[in-house]
Amino acid sequence: MYPSIHPSIHLSTLTSISSSPVIIYVHLAVQQLQTLCFLANFPLAKMAAQEVQPSETIAKLKSESEALKTKLEEERAKLHDVELHQVAEKVDPLGQFVMKTRRTLKGHGNKVLCMDWCKDKRRIVSSSQDGKVIVWDAFTTNKEHAVTMPCTWVMACAYAPSGCAVACGGLDNKCSVYPLSLDKNENLAAKKKSVAMHTNYLSACSFTNSDMQILTSSGDGTCALWDVESGQLLQSFHGHAADVLCLDLAPSETGNTFVSGGCDKKANVWDMRSGQCIQSFETHESDINSVRYYPSGDAFASGSDDATCRLYDLRADREVAIYSKESIIFGASSVDFSLSGRLLFGGYNDYTINVWDVLKGTRVSILFGHENRVSTLRVSPDGTAFCSGSWDHTLRVRE
């Protein structure tokens, strides 16, 4: 059977529909027509029978879809009554900002690629290109557990909400969960449980609000929700056109959404129950390396190889701020908010961490110390400190 295009659907009739359905219908129409045209010996009689005019070529459809997108953006722009920085003019500026390195965690033999805080605000898990996953006591800098993975480039790691397990993965295409115990000499590798399996590298993972489910993103262009106990795939999320590099779960305890970013320059917001993409933002000019929800859950920030960090308001369905300077020419690899949401920390490939005033869009501080690119950055659960990991093999805890 040849796929069919409903004769009543014409792109020019869709301008009154909201943006998401329009784009979905446009893409469906283009994809279906492409499929039709590439089928061998596809007769024009078939096209005529389906009431698709031969003159409606792929180029024409694409042109029409771009015109619709432009028209939708113009309609959206009419609703933009005020900019964020204009509202923030009445807000008092931040005072002097000082953060010092209190602890340096040394133990990895290669680039630190990812890290996460435990809910107890004390322990940290980190993963590295050396194939090791280490659980640290950030107060004493002691290593509490260490696991050697079967592959190098362990690109993702996450602490379970209970603090009783960690998850990790990378070039092995799998997400593995290791239960933790009080016995520091216990062989964790013997308790390893393989939970998720992708067809390409694992780029990020995050437990949901329980230890029983975990979200993963991958270089195969998908995200997935898994049951930890059975390893069963609960939901898959398809919508990115290239590698998915990062994800973040909405902060609400009942939150059923998460955001992902990838090499297709898109940040997509997903409904975990339906598997559908409910919002999509495409204003970056290069790969999106990191995404992080605003503490209230009403917005999120992204960091990209285009040397900018951006803020998107989910209620306004638009980008509301760009954090950049002409002097910043290196990509942003990781972002996170302070507990109040007033500050945005961005780790960059020029070895620095830039601290931005979220409301005013100005840079309030530059933090130095790392000797190679900053690859990961997370604020502690109580907001009193943050930890950054770098390709210089170290992690630094600052207050």
Tab-separated table of C-alpha atoms in Angstrom:
chain	number	residue	atom	x	y	z
A	1	MET	CA	0.000	0.000	0.000
A	2	TYR	CA	1.157	3.473	-0.837
A	3	PRO	CA	0.845	6.045	1.958
A	4	SER	CA	-1.982	8.472	1.365
A	5	ILE	CA	-2.336	12.223	1.713
A	6	HIS	CA	-5.856	13.255	2.588
A	7	PRO	CA	-7.182	15.386	-0.284
A	8	SER	CA	-8.798	17.861	2.091
A	9	ILE	CA	-5.502	18.816	3.719
A	10	HIS	CA	-3.935	21.756	1.924
A	11	LEU	CA	-1.181	23.693	3.619
A	12	SER	CA	-2.627	27.113	2.920
A	13	THR	CA	-5.769	26.226	4.932
A	14	LEU	CA	-3.833	25.563	8.109
A	15	THR	CA	-2.790	29.092	9.030
A	16	SER	CA	-5.501	29.427	11.666
A	17	ILE	CA	-4.330	26.378	13.577
A	18	SER	CA	-1.891	26.756	16.493
A	19	SER	CA	1.792	26.380	15.794
A	20	SER	CA	2.427	22.822	16.911
A	21	PRO	CA	-0.315	21.126	14.806
A	22	VAL	CA	0.631	23.243	11.793
A	23	ILE	CA	4.246	22.167	11.878
A	24	ILE	CA	3.244	18.543	12.517
A	25	TYR	CA	0.887	18.523	9.556
A	26	VAL	CA	3.446	20.234	7.337
A	27	HIS	CA	6.152	17.740	8.217
A	28	LEU	CA	3.760	14.822	7.730
A	29	ALA	CA	2.766	16.106	4.318
A	30	VAL	CA	6.386	16.614	3.243
A	31	GLN	CA	7.456	13.199	4.544
A	32	GLN	CA	4.569	11.433	2.842
A	33	LEU	CA	5.208	13.163	-0.480
A	34	GLN	CA	8.916	12.299	-0.254
A	35	THR	CA	8.028	8.676	0.333
A	36	LEU	CA	5.711	8.727	-2.682
A	37	CYS	CA	8.292	10.267	-4.983
A	38	PHE	CA	11.064	7.871	-4.038
A	39	LEU	CA	9.018	4.702	-4.607
A	40	ALA	CA	10.229	2.992	-7.750
A	41	ASN	CA	8.056	3.359	-10.849
A	42	PHE	CA	5.436	5.308	-8.966
A	43	PRO	CA	2.795	6.161	-11.582
A	44	LEU	CA	1.342	9.627	-11.970
A	45	ALA	CA	-2.040	7.961	-12.190
A	46	LYS	CA	-1.712	7.049	-8.528
A	47	MET	CA	-1.039	10.675	-7.657
A	48	ALA	CA	-4.025	11.790	-9.665
A	49	ALA	CA	-6.211	9.149	-7.970
A	50	GLN	CA	-5.165	10.554	-4.598
A	51	GLU	CA	-5.955	14.069	-5.844
A	52	VAL	CA	-2.354	15.235	-5.365
A	53	GLN	CA	-1.404	17.571	-8.195
A	54	PRO	CA	1.981	16.788	-9.807
A	55	SER	CA	2.778	20.503	-9.620
A	56	GLU	CA	2.786	20.298	-5.818
A	57	THR	CA	6.413	19.329	-5.655
A	58	ILE	CA	8.521	18.834	-2.557
A	59	ALA	CA	10.142	22.209	-3.118
A	60	LYS	CA	6.746	23.899	-3.212
A	61	LEU	CA	5.620	22.149	-0.049
A	62	LYS	CA	8.801	23.133	1.759
A	63	SER	CA	8.403	26.715	0.608
A	64	GLU	CA	4.815	26.731	1.808
A	65	SER	CA	5.803	25.272	5.193
A	66	GLU	CA	8.491	27.925	5.669
A	67	ALA	CA	5.969	30.636	4.815
A	68	LEU	CA	3.603	29.205	7.424
A	69	LYS	CA	6.359	29.143	10.036
A	70	THR	CA	7.176	32.770	9.311
A	71	LYS	CA	3.524	33.770	9.551
A	72	LEU	CA	3.155	31.934	12.848
A	73	GLU	CA	6.221	33.677	14.273
A	74	GLU	CA	4.779	37.034	13.210
A	75	GLU	CA	1.503	36.238	14.975
A	76	ARG	CA	3.387	35.125	18.066
A	77	ALA	CA	5.473	38.310	18.055
A	78	LYS	CA	2.293	40.398	18.304
A	79	LEU	CA	1.686	38.876	21.735
A	80	HIS	CA	5.128	39.850	23.044
A	81	ASP	CA	4.238	42.837	25.163
A	82	VAL	CA	7.527	43.318	27.043
A	83	GLU	CA	11.043	41.892	27.186
A	84	LEU	CA	12.542	40.276	30.293
A	85	HIS	CA	15.375	42.805	30.636
A	86	GLN	CA	12.833	45.656	30.532
A	87	VAL	CA	10.892	44.163	33.438
A	88	ALA	CA	14.163	43.641	35.317
A	89	GLU	CA	15.138	47.315	35.121
A	90	LYS	CA	13.273	47.937	38.381
A	91	VAL	CA	15.020	45.042	40.126
A	92	ASP	CA	18.006	45.853	42.317
A	93	PRO	CA	21.337	44.725	40.848
A	94	LEU	CA	23.282	41.936	42.517
A	95	GLY	CA	26.063	42.900	44.903
A	96	GLN	CA	29.637	41.678	44.807
A	97	PHE	CA	29.761	38.012	43.974
A	98	VAL	CA	32.536	35.828	45.389
A	99	MET	CA	32.812	32.039	45.295
A	100	LYS	CA	35.938	30.190	46.337
A	101	THR	CA	37.110	26.648	45.681
A	102	ARG	CA	36.722	24.759	48.974
A	103	ARG	CA	37.525	21.219	47.826
A	104	THR	CA	39.360	19.688	44.870
A	105	LEU	CA	38.542	16.052	44.153
A	106	LYS	CA	41.432	14.208	42.503
A	107	GLY	CA	41.335	10.563	41.479
A	108	HIS	CA	40.251	10.243	37.882
A	109	GLY	CA	42.927	9.374	35.363
A	110	ASN	CA	41.309	11.156	32.457
A	111	LYS	CA	38.659	13.716	31.495
A	112	VAL	CA	35.733	14.070	33.911
A	113	LEU	CA	32.609	13.902	31.767
A	114	CYS	CA	29.646	13.958	34.154
A	115	MET	CA	28.717	14.353	37.831
A	116	ASP	CA	25.662	14.438	40.068
A	117	TRP	CA	24.862	15.284	43.684
A	118	CYS	CA	23.228	12.942	46.160
A	119	LYS	CA	20.101	14.267	47.880
A	120	ASP	CA	22.048	14.189	51.181
A	121	LYS	CA	23.958	17.292	49.863
A	122	ARG	CA	27.249	15.637	50.715
A	123	ARG	CA	28.059	12.852	48.285
A	124	ILE	CA	28.903	13.198	44.615
A	125	VAL	CA	29.119	10.646	41.816
A	126	SER	CA	31.367	11.341	38.829
A	127	SER	CA	32.226	9.518	35.625
A	128	SER	CA	35.259	9.839	33.383
A	129	GLN	CA	36.903	8.938	30.117
A	130	ASP	CA	39.121	6.593	32.132
A	131	GLY	CA	36.147	4.195	32.424
A	132	LYS	CA	35.707	4.753	36.151
A	133	VAL	CA	32.707	5.857	38.190
A	134	ILE	CA	33.625	7.256	41.625
A	135	VAL	CA	31.399	8.115	44.593
A	136	TRP	CA	32.969	10.902	46.681
A	137	ASP	CA	32.415	12.420	50.092
A	138	ALA	CA	32.587	16.099	49.147
A	139	PHE	CA	33.322	17.138	52.746
A	140	THR	CA	36.353	14.917	53.316
A	141	THR	CA	37.274	14.377	49.597
A	142	ASN	CA	37.447	10.625	50.328
A	143	LYS	CA	36.456	8.117	47.664
A	144	GLU	CA	33.680	5.913	49.057
A	145	HIS	CA	33.123	3.643	46.042
A	146	ALA	CA	34.771	3.108	42.677
A	147	VAL	CA	33.534	1.050	39.743
A	148	THR	CA	35.450	0.244	36.574
A	149	MET	CA	33.130	0.117	33.581
A	150	PRO	CA	33.692	-2.252	30.629
A	151	CYS	CA	34.267	0.744	28.324
A	152	THR	CA	35.948	4.130	28.360
A	153	TRP	CA	34.039	7.402	27.920
A	154	VAL	CA	31.478	6.949	30.693
A	155	MET	CA	29.477	9.946	29.541
A	156	ALA	CA	26.524	9.812	31.946
A	157	CYS	CA	25.998	9.215	35.645
A	158	ALA	CA	23.211	9.936	38.132
A	159	TYR	CA	22.431	9.435	41.806
A	160	ALA	CA	19.159	7.723	42.751
A	161	PRO	CA	16.788	9.875	44.861
A	162	SER	CA	17.217	7.534	47.838
A	163	GLY	CA	21.003	7.767	47.625
A	164	CYS	CA	21.177	3.958	47.597
A	165	ALA	CA	22.179	3.501	43.960
A	166	VAL	CA	23.956	5.177	41.055
A	167	ALA	CA	23.384	4.810	37.322
A	168	CYS	CA	25.942	5.269	34.561
A	169	GLY	CA	26.695	4.501	30.946
A	170	GLY	CA	28.479	5.684	27.826
A	171	LEU	CA	30.026	4.066	24.777
A	172	ASP	CA	28.702	0.664	25.864
A	173	ASN	CA	25.243	1.903	24.730
A	174	LYS	CA	23.812	0.737	28.077
A	175	CYS	CA	22.648	2.296	31.318
A	176	SER	CA	23.790	0.254	34.306
A	177	VAL	CA	22.585	0.637	37.893
A	178	TYR	CA	24.825	-0.167	40.859
A	179	PRO	CA	23.290	-0.520	44.352
A	180	LEU	CA	25.414	1.152	47.046
A	181	SER	CA	25.972	-0.164	50.564
A	182	LEU	CA	27.758	0.938	53.721
A	183	ASP	CA	30.490	-1.615	53.075
A	184	LYS	CA	33.055	0.373	51.114
A	185	ASN	CA	34.989	-2.801	50.237
A	186	GLU	CA	32.022	-4.483	48.604
A	187	ASN	CA	32.366	-5.513	44.963
A	188	LEU	CA	29.792	-3.277	43.274
A	189	ALA	CA	30.444	-4.784	39.841
A	190	ALA	CA	28.924	-8.068	41.053
A	191	LYS	CA	25.632	-6.265	41.775
A	192	LYS	CA	25.512	-4.451	38.435
A	193	LYS	CA	22.134	-4.379	36.725
A	194	SER	CA	21.851	-3.454	33.040
A	195	VAL	CA	18.647	-1.477	32.706
A	196	ALA	CA	18.622	0.315	29.360
A	197	MET	CA	19.944	-0.547	25.922
A	198	HIS	CA	20.237	1.943	23.072
A	199	THR	CA	21.622	1.476	19.562
A	200	ASN	CA	24.227	4.197	20.097
A	201	TYR	CA	26.136	5.777	22.985
A	202	LEU	CA	24.335	6.827	26.169
A	203	SER	CA	24.668	10.616	26.543
A	204	ALA	CA	22.667	11.310	29.722
A	205	CYS	CA	20.566	9.596	32.367
A	206	SER	CA	18.373	10.745	35.236
A	207	PHE	CA	16.213	8.946	37.752
A	208	THR	CA	12.615	10.114	37.956
A	209	ASN	CA	11.197	10.917	41.396
A	210	SER	CA	11.761	7.318	42.524
A	211	ASP	CA	14.500	4.715	42.242
A	212	MET	CA	12.202	2.566	40.100
A	213	GLN	CA	12.324	4.481	36.811
A	214	ILE	CA	15.123	6.101	34.840
A	215	LEU	CA	15.248	8.399	31.817
A	216	THR	CA	18.010	8.071	29.246
A	217	SER	CA	19.107	9.938	26.123
A	218	SER	CA	21.320	8.605	23.381
A	219	GLY	CA	23.299	9.244	20.247
A	220	ASP	CA	20.682	7.186	18.411
A	221	GLY	CA	18.451	10.289	18.445
A	222	THR	CA	15.972	9.038	21.052
A	223	CYS	CA	15.145	9.340	24.735
A	224	ALA	CA	13.591	6.508	26.711
A	225	LEU	CA	11.932	5.769	30.054
A	226	TRP	CA	12.823	2.432	31.667
A	227	ASP	CA	11.701	0.327	34.591
A	228	VAL	CA	14.795	-0.263	36.735
A	229	GLU	CA	13.686	-3.562	38.266
A	230	SER	CA	12.679	-5.357	35.061
A	231	GLY	CA	14.683	-3.371	32.501
A	232	GLN	CA	11.488	-2.976	30.497
A	233	LEU	CA	11.085	-0.048	28.105
A	234	LEU	CA	8.106	1.966	29.358
A	235	GLN	CA	8.115	4.796	26.831
A	236	SER	CA	10.281	5.978	23.960
A	237	PHE	CA	10.558	9.531	22.684
A	238	HIS	CA	11.238	10.173	18.994
A	239	GLY	CA	11.527	13.681	17.583
A	240	HIS	CA	15.175	14.694	17.402
A	241	ALA	CA	16.840	14.519	13.996
A	242	ALA	CA	20.337	13.887	15.389
A	243	ASP	CA	22.159	12.802	18.562
A	244	VAL	CA	20.426	13.719	21.828
A	245	LEU	CA	23.113	15.117	24.139
A	246	CYS	CA	21.293	16.089	27.340
A	247	LEU	CA	18.066	15.931	29.300
A	248	ASP	CA	16.557	17.281	32.512
A	249	LEU	CA	13.472	16.253	34.439
A	250	ALA	CA	10.899	18.879	35.483
A	251	PRO	CA	11.425	19.750	39.180
A	252	SER	CA	7.825	19.197	40.309
A	253	GLU	CA	7.265	15.998	42.319
A	254	THR	CA	4.311	15.190	40.091
A	255	GLY	CA	6.142	16.446	37.016
A	256	ASN	CA	5.499	14.332	33.968
A	257	THR	CA	7.627	16.351	31.578
A	258	PHE	CA	11.288	16.608	30.726
A	259	VAL	CA	13.397	18.615	28.311
A	260	SER	CA	16.092	17.333	25.956
A	261	GLY	CA	18.649	18.989	23.691
A	262	GLY	CA	20.725	17.675	20.838
A	263	CYS	CA	22.867	18.073	17.753
A	264	ASP	CA	19.849	19.149	15.695
A	265	LYS	CA	19.976	22.494	17.596
A	266	LYS	CA	16.539	21.781	19.098
A	267	ALA	CA	15.338	21.727	22.689
A	268	ASN	CA	12.226	19.569	22.984
A	269	VAL	CA	9.819	19.305	25.913
A	270	TRP	CA	8.216	15.874	26.287
A	271	ASP	CA	5.189	14.386	28.028
A	272	MET	CA	6.409	11.198	29.695
A	273	ARG	CA	2.926	9.671	29.758
A	274	SER	CA	2.150	9.972	26.048
A	275	GLY	CA	5.687	10.037	24.619
A	276	GLN	CA	4.760	13.126	22.608
A	277	CYS	CA	6.817	16.274	22.093
A	278	ILE	CA	4.632	19.079	23.458
A	279	GLN	CA	6.943	22.042	22.805
A	280	SER	CA	9.999	22.583	20.641
A	281	PHE	CA	12.476	25.473	20.517
A	282	GLU	CA	14.989	25.987	17.723
A	283	THR	CA	16.891	29.246	18.168
A	284	HIS	CA	20.415	27.969	18.855
A	285	GLU	CA	22.870	27.986	15.976
A	286	SER	CA	24.787	24.867	16.999
A	287	ASP	CA	24.598	21.720	19.162
A	288	ILE	CA	22.808	22.023	22.517
A	289	ASN	CA	25.116	20.485	25.133
A	290	SER	CA	23.119	21.082	28.295
A	291	VAL	CA	19.573	21.860	29.444
A	292	ARG	CA	18.340	22.666	32.957
A	293	TYR	CA	14.910	23.551	34.320
A	294	TYR	CA	14.345	26.774	36.219
A	295	PRO	CA	13.590	25.950	39.910
A	296	SER	CA	9.880	26.768	39.475
A	297	GLY	CA	9.618	24.494	36.434
A	298	ASP	CA	8.133	27.262	34.268
A	299	ALA	CA	11.270	27.797	32.180
A	300	PHE	CA	14.547	26.160	31.262
A	301	ALA	CA	18.038	27.202	30.218
A	302	SER	CA	20.282	25.719	27.563
A	303	GLY	CA	23.976	25.898	26.764
A	304	SER	CA	25.295	25.460	23.253
A	305	ASP	CA	28.391	25.275	21.083
A	306	ASP	CA	27.275	28.609	19.585
A	307	ALA	CA	28.835	30.237	22.722
A	308	THR	CA	25.469	31.285	24.167
A	309	CYS	CA	23.184	30.244	26.985
A	310	ARG	CA	19.483	30.891	26.469
A	311	LEU	CA	16.357	31.017	28.625
A	312	TYR	CA	13.020	29.697	27.362
A	313	ASP	CA	9.695	30.455	29.052
A	314	LEU	CA	7.332	27.504	28.663
A	315	ARG	CA	4.198	29.561	29.335
A	316	ALA	CA	5.111	32.190	26.755
A	317	ASP	CA	6.345	29.435	24.431
A	318	ARG	CA	9.372	31.460	23.408
A	319	GLU	CA	12.975	32.374	24.078
A	320	VAL	CA	13.095	35.253	26.579
A	321	ALA	CA	16.825	35.847	27.122
A	322	ILE	CA	20.245	35.249	25.566
A	323	TYR	CA	23.341	35.217	27.770
A	324	SER	CA	26.385	36.059	25.681
A	325	LYS	CA	29.220	38.512	25.153
A	326	GLU	CA	31.345	39.271	22.119
A	327	SER	CA	34.417	38.212	24.071
A	328	ILE	CA	32.965	34.730	24.657
A	329	ILE	CA	33.763	32.655	21.588
A	330	PHE	CA	33.883	29.158	23.089
A	331	GLY	CA	30.908	26.860	23.528
A	332	ALA	CA	28.936	26.357	26.744
A	333	SER	CA	29.106	22.723	27.828
A	334	SER	CA	26.990	22.788	30.994
A	335	VAL	CA	24.442	25.032	32.743
A	336	ASP	CA	22.621	25.114	36.085
A	337	PHE	CA	20.586	27.563	38.165
A	338	SER	CA	21.125	28.734	41.710
A	339	LEU	CA	18.439	27.608	44.162
A	340	SER	CA	16.671	30.977	43.929
A	341	GLY	CA	16.846	31.016	40.148
A	342	ARG	CA	18.504	34.454	40.082
A	343	LEU	CA	21.889	33.116	38.923
A	344	LEU	CA	22.764	30.943	35.958
A	345	PHE	CA	26.117	29.134	36.042
A	346	GLY	CA	27.619	28.219	32.689
A	347	GLY	CA	30.671	26.023	32.194
A	348	TYR	CA	32.607	26.850	29.025
A	349	ASN	CA	35.236	25.255	26.816
A	350	ASP	CA	37.691	28.096	27.556
A	351	TYR	CA	38.198	26.616	31.083
A	352	THR	CA	36.003	29.236	32.796
A	353	ILE	CA	32.630	29.349	34.527
A	354	ASN	CA	30.534	32.416	33.747
A	355	VAL	CA	27.884	33.483	36.251
A	356	TRP	CA	24.904	35.326	34.742
A	357	ASP	CA	22.177	37.456	36.278
A	358	VAL	CA	19.121	35.635	34.910
A	359	LEU	CA	16.819	38.674	35.024
A	360	LYS	CA	19.117	41.387	33.730
A	361	GLY	CA	21.057	39.178	31.311
A	362	THR	CA	24.423	40.517	32.495
A	363	ARG	CA	27.500	38.610	33.581
A	364	VAL	CA	28.201	39.080	37.281
A	365	SER	CA	31.338	36.990	37.682
A	366	ILE	CA	33.913	34.750	35.993
A	367	LEU	CA	35.260	31.793	37.972
A	368	PHE	CA	38.698	30.401	37.157
A	369	GLY	CA	40.610	27.403	38.424
A	370	HIS	CA	40.212	24.579	35.941
A	371	GLU	CA	43.069	23.912	33.541
A	372	ASN	CA	40.955	22.456	30.729
A	373	ARG	CA	37.391	22.719	29.480
A	374	VAL	CA	34.585	22.582	32.044
A	375	SER	CA	32.493	19.592	31.012
A	376	THR	CA	29.881	19.347	33.776
A	377	LEU	CA	28.442	21.565	36.498
A	378	ARG	CA	25.744	21.032	39.150
A	379	VAL	CA	24.460	23.105	42.067
A	380	SER	CA	24.007	21.172	45.332
A	381	PRO	CA	20.425	20.312	46.397
A	382	ASP	CA	20.488	22.892	49.223
A	383	GLY	CA	21.991	25.590	46.979
A	384	THR	CA	24.970	26.308	49.235
A	385	ALA	CA	27.638	25.032	46.832
A	386	PHE	CA	28.201	23.820	43.323
A	387	CYS	CA	30.575	21.309	41.805
A	388	SER	CA	32.235	21.463	38.413
A	389	GLY	CA	34.044	18.708	36.537
A	390	SER	CA	36.691	19.274	33.903
A	391	TRP	CA	38.863	17.677	31.278
A	392	ASP	CA	41.758	18.491	33.657
A	393	HIS	CA	40.749	15.231	35.494
A	394	THR	CA	39.472	17.057	38.618
A	395	LEU	CA	36.255	18.195	40.243
A	396	ARG	CA	36.062	21.431	42.221
A	397	VAL	CA	33.504	22.210	44.920
A	398	ARG	CA	32.903	25.941	45.401
A	399	GLU	CA	30.958	27.936	47.962
